[in-house]
Coordinates of N, CA and C in Angstrom, one line a residue:
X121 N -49.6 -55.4 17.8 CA -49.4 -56.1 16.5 C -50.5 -57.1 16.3
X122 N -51.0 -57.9 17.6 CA -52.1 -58.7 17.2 C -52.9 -58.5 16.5
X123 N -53.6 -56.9 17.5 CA -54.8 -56.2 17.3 C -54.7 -56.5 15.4
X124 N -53.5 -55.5 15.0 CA -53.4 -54.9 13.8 C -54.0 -56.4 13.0
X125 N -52.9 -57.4 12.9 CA -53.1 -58.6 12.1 C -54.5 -59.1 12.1
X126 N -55.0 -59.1 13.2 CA -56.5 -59.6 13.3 C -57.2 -58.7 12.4
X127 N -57.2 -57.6 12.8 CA -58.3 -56.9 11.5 C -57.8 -56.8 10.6
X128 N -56.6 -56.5 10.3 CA -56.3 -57.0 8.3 C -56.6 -58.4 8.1
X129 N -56.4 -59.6 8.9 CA -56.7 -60.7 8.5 C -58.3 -61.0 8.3
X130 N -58.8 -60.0 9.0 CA -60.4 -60.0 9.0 C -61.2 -59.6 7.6
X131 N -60.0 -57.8 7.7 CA -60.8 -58.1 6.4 C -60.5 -58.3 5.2
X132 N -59.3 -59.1 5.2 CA -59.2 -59.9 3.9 C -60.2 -61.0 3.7
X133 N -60.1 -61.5 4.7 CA -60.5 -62.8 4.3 C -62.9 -62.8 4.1
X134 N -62.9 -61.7 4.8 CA -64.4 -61.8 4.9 C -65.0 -60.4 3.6
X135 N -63.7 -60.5 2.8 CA -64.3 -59.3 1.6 C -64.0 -60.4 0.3
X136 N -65.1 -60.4 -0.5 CA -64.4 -60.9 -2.3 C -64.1 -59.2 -2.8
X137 N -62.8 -58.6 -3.2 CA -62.4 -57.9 -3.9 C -62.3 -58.3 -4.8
X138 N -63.0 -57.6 -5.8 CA -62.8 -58.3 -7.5 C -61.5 -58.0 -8.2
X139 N -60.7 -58.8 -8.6 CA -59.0 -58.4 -8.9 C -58.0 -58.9 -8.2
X140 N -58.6 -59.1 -6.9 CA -57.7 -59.4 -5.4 C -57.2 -60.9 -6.0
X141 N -55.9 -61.3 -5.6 CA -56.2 -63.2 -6.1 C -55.6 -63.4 -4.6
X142 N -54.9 -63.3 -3.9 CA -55.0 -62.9 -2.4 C -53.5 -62.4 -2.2
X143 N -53.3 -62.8 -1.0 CA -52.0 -62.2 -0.2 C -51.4 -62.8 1.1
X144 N -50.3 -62.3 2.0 CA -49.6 -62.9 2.5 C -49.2 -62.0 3.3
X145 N -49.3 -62.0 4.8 CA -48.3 -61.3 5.8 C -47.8 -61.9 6.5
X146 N -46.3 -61.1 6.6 CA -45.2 -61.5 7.6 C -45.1 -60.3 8.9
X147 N -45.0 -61.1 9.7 CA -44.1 -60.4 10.8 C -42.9 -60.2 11.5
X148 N -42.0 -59.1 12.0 CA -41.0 -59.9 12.3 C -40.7 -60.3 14.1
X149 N -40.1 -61.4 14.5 CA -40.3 -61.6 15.8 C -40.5 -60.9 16.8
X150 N -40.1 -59.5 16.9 CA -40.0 -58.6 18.0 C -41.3 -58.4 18.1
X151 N -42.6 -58.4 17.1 CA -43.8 -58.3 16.9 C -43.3 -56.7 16.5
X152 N -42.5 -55.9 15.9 CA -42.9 -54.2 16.1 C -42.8 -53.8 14.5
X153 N -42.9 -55.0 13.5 CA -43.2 -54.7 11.8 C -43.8 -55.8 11.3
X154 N -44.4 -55.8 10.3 CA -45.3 -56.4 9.6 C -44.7 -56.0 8.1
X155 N -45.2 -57.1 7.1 CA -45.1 -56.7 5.7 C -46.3 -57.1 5.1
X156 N -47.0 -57.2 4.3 CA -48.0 -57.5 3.6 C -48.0 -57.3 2.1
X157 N -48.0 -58.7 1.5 CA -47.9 -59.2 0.2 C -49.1 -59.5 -0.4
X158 N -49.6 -58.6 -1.0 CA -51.1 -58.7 -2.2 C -50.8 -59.5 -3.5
X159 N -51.7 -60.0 -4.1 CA -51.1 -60.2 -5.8 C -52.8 -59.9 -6.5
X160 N -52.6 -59.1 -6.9 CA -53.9 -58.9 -7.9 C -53.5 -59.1 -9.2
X161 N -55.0 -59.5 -9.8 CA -54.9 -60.0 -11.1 C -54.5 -58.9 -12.4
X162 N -54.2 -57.7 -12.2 CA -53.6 -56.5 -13.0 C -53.7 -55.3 -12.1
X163 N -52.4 -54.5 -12.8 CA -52.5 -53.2 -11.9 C -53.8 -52.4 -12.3
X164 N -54.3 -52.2 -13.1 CA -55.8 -52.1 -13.1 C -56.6 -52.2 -11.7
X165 N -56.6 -53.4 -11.8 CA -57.2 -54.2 -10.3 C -56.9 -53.9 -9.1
X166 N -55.3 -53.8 -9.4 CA -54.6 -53.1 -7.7 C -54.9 -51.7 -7.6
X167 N -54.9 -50.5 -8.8 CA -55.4 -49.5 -8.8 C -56.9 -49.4 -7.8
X168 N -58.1 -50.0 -8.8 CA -59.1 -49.9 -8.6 C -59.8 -50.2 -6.9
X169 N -58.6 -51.2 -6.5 CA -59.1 -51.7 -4.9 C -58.4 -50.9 -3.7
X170 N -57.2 -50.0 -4.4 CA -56.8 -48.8 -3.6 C -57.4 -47.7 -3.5
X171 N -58.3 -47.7 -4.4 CA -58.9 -46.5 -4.4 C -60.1 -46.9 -4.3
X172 N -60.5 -47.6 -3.7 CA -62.1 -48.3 -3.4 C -62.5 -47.4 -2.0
X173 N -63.7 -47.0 -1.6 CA -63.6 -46.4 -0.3 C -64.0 -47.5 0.6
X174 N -64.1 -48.6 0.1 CA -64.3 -49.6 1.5 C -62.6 -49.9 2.1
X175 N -61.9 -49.9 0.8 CA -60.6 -50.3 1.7 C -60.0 -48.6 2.2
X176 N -60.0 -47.9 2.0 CA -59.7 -46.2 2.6 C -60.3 -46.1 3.7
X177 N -61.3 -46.5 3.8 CA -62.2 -46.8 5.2 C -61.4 -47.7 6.6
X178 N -61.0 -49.1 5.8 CA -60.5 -49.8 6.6 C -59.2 -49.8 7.1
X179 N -58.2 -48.6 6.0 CA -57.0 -48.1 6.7 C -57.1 -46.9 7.8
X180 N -58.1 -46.0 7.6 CA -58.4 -45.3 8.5 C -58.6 -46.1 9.8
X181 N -59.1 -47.1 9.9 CA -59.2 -47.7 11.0 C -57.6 -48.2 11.7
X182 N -56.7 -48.0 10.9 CA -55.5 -49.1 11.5 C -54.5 -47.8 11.2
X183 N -54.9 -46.6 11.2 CA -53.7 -45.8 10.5 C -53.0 -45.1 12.1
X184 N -53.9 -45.3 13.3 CA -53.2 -45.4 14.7 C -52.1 -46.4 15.1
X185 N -52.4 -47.8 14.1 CA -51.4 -48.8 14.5 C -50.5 -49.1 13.7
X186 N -50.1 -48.1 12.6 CA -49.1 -48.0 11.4 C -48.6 -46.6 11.7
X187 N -46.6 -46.9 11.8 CA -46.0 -45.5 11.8 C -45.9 -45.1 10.6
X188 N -45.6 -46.1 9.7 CA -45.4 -46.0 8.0 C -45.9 -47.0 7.5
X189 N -46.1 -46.6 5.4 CA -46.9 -47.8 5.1 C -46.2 -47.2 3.9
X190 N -45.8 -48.0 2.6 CA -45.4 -47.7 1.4 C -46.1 -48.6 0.4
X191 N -47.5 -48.4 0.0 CA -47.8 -49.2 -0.6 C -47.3 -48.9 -2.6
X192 N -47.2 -50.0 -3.1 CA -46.5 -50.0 -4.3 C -46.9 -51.0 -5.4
X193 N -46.4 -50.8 -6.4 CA -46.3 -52.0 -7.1 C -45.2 -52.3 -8.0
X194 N -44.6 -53.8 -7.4 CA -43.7 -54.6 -7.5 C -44.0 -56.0 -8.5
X195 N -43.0 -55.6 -9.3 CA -42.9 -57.2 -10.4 C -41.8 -58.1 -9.4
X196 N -42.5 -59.4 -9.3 CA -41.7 -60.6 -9.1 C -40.4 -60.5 -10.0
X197 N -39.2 -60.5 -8.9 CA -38.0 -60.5 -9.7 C -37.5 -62.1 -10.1
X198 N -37.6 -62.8 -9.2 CA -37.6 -64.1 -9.0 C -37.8 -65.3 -8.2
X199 N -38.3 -66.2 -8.3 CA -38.7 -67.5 -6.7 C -37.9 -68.3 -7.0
X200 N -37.2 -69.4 -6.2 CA -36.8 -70.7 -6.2 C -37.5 -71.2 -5.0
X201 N -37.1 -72.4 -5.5 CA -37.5 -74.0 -4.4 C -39.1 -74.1 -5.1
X202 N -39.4 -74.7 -3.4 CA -41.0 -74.6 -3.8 C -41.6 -73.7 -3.1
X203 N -41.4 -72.5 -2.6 CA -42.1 -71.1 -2.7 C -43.5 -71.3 -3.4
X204 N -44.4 -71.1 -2.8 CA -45.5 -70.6 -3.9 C -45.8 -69.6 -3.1

């Protein structure tokens, strides 16, 4: 689970994806799932960076350390407190 986090965190943070506005991963304590929260600036945007072959590239790299992956797109149903 390290492994995995480290290179998603790698390449988030060392790519400007245009549309990307960023994201957020959880894990849960056992270390044996992960979730990962994007927010891009329109589904447009989310389209266009899924189907980018730099990011197809870099799931190929982690698709040994993922049993499953559902990627989607989800509308904020709602937040309270101070959540951001």
């Amino acid at each position: 689970m390290d492994e995995f986090i480290s290179l998603q965190r790698e390449f988030a943070m060392s790519r400007c994806l245009a549309g990307l506005v960023g994201g957020r991963m959880y894990r849960n304590r056992e270390g044996t799932k992960a979730v990962l929260v994007s927010q891009f600036e329109s589904v447009e945007a989310q389209e266009a960076i899924m189907g980018s072959a730099e990011l197809r590239s870099h799931i190929e790299k982690l698709r040994e350390m993922v049993d499953s992956s559902s990627p989607d797109i989800y509308e904020e149903a709602y937040t309270y407190g101070e959540f951001k």
